[in-house]
Amino acid sequence: MSYESLLGKLTAHGQGHLLTYWSELGEKERELLIRDIEKIDFSEVNELFRRANDTSKVILEKLEDLKPIPESHYEAVPNLSNEKIEEYETLGFKEISDGKVGVLLLAGGQATRLGFGHPKGMYDVGLPSKKTLFQIQAERIVRIQQMAAEKFGRHGKITWYIMTSEHTKQPTADFFRSHSYFGLNEEDVIFFEQGTLPCFDFEGKIFLDEKHHVSSAPDGNGGLYRSLKNQGILADIANRGIEHLHAHSVDNILIKVADPVFIGYCKSKNADCAAKVVQKSAPSEAVGVVCRVNGHYKVVEYSELTDEAAERRNDDGRLTFSAGNICNHYFSADFLTKISSFESKLKLHVAKKKIPYVDRDGVRQKPSEPNGIKMEKFIFDVFEFAENFICLEVARDVEFSALKNADSVKKDCPSTAREDLLRLHRKYVRDAGGIISDEIDIEISPLLSYGGENIQDLVNGEVFTISPFHLKSMQEASTNGVNGKH
């Protein structure tokens, strides 16, 4: 594309300044800038900026009609009978054995807050096994496939769709390849990229990050829906006959990947969209709440709830708005296809940020105050479009421990993630008849047990005194030595 045609295209959309330094660029740099420019639909992003600006002027949506999720659309695993849990689980296992289940992993984040210059899924929180988040989750998929095959005699494959960012895609793919996909088939692990959006100044001008590079940022986990369509994932889901998708973020070390109870619950209720939630620990806990707003299912951020609403309690003393959102969702394949047709209408969330930019003198500046906006979409903003939305409450100590911060923060950090997993595994050992004190660190391999099953013969009546202890599957024990201390 010639300079004149490029300038004409950009000027028509008020973005001609992106070519300010064209005369200073070498041939390769010009090619890089053209590539950046060609990726952008300027009509669309200018409209997004306008919408985002309009949205940011509305302080808050009016929450006049704020209601909790109705009981008819809400169940809590801790309150279910064993028979009901088994009913849901059996339904879920049947779907898995028939190859109708896929997993959508949100894995675009780099672990910068952890001081780790790699994709967060490659992080090792310091378990006895030294397994990374990716390996733990992959092995849970291996185990759940095995359990479904044992129950129904048919080994259905769970397809694992992993959404990375532009910068994490290659290192993530290389990491999986170098570890032989952790026992999964290569053709059942599919990587795709999250989209990006340009960064704007407050007047609607797109920043240059360098003279030959447009400033951009990931479009949020709600960018999932556009990426599913644009990168052929929806087509792949249809080709494989997948009907149920479990979507979650990579940083929950306790995640029950492709949870058959969740899948079975959603199938039994004919849900098109669902959320797993945990009870809020306190009215002031900084977590969004799943509820109904003006007749639609939404996540209301903790900062948007009034003190009165946050502290309101039912007759039994439970918080009225207690359904804490943990980025753990179910989508029917049909619903994802439907969403793709009006993804562009999803709400835009605006963050005022300090965005590095090239100034008029060609000098790259790092501002000390917010100087522009980044726009993103959130995965839960599709809830309001669901025709049959339901919630499943799960126990926090069994299913949710996030890894977001460095240990210095002492919350949602490697130490808390590690301790939460080890504490749960001690509980599994005790439930299976083992004797273990809180001082003993025991890790149970996901290849041996998905959720506490399959360990009774190994631990019943055993007294555990060695710490740390890694309880392995037979396959691991034969290849890496016997069960024991690491």
mmCIF file of C-alpha atoms in Angstrom, residues 21 208-211 213-216 354-367:
data_model
loop_
_atom_site.group_PDB
_atom_site.id
_atom_site.type_symbol
_atom_site.label_atom_id
_atom_site.label_comp_id
_atom_site.label_asym_id
_atom_site.label_seq_id
_atom_site.Cartn_x
_atom_site.Cartn_y
_atom_site.Cartn_z
ATOM 1 C CA TYR A 21 7.337 9.578 11.282
ATOM 2 C CA LEU A 208 1.932 5.191 18.634
ATOM 3 C CA ASP A 209 3.885 2.989 21.015
ATOM 4 C CA GLU A 210 6.925 3.415 18.787
ATOM 5 C CA LYS A 211 7.330 5.356 15.544
ATOM 6 C CA HIS A 213 4.233 0.442 16.053
ATOM 7 C CA VAL A 214 0.635 1.211 17.018
ATOM 8 C CA SER A 215 -0.152 0.999 20.735
ATOM 9 C CA SER A 216 -2.641 -1.772 21.550
ATOM 10 C CA LYS A 354 -0.759 5.498 31.925
ATOM 11 C CA ILE A 355 0.016 4.564 28.316
ATOM 12 C CA PRO A 356 3.537 5.029 26.892
ATOM 13 C CA TYR A 357 3.491 6.973 23.618
ATOM 14 C CA VAL A 358 5.648 8.751 21.055
ATOM 15 C CA ASP A 359 5.267 12.524 21.449
ATOM 16 C CA ARG A 360 5.321 15.215 18.736
ATOM 17 C CA ASP A 361 9.110 15.390 18.924
ATOM 18 C CA GLY A 362 9.429 11.648 18.298
ATOM 19 C CA VAL A 363 10.416 10.885 21.901
ATOM 20 C CA ARG A 364 8.803 7.927 23.666
ATOM 21 C CA GLN A 365 7.213 9.120 26.884
ATOM 22 C CA LYS A 366 6.187 7.138 29.953
ATOM 23 C CA PRO A 367 3.502 9.257 31.621
#
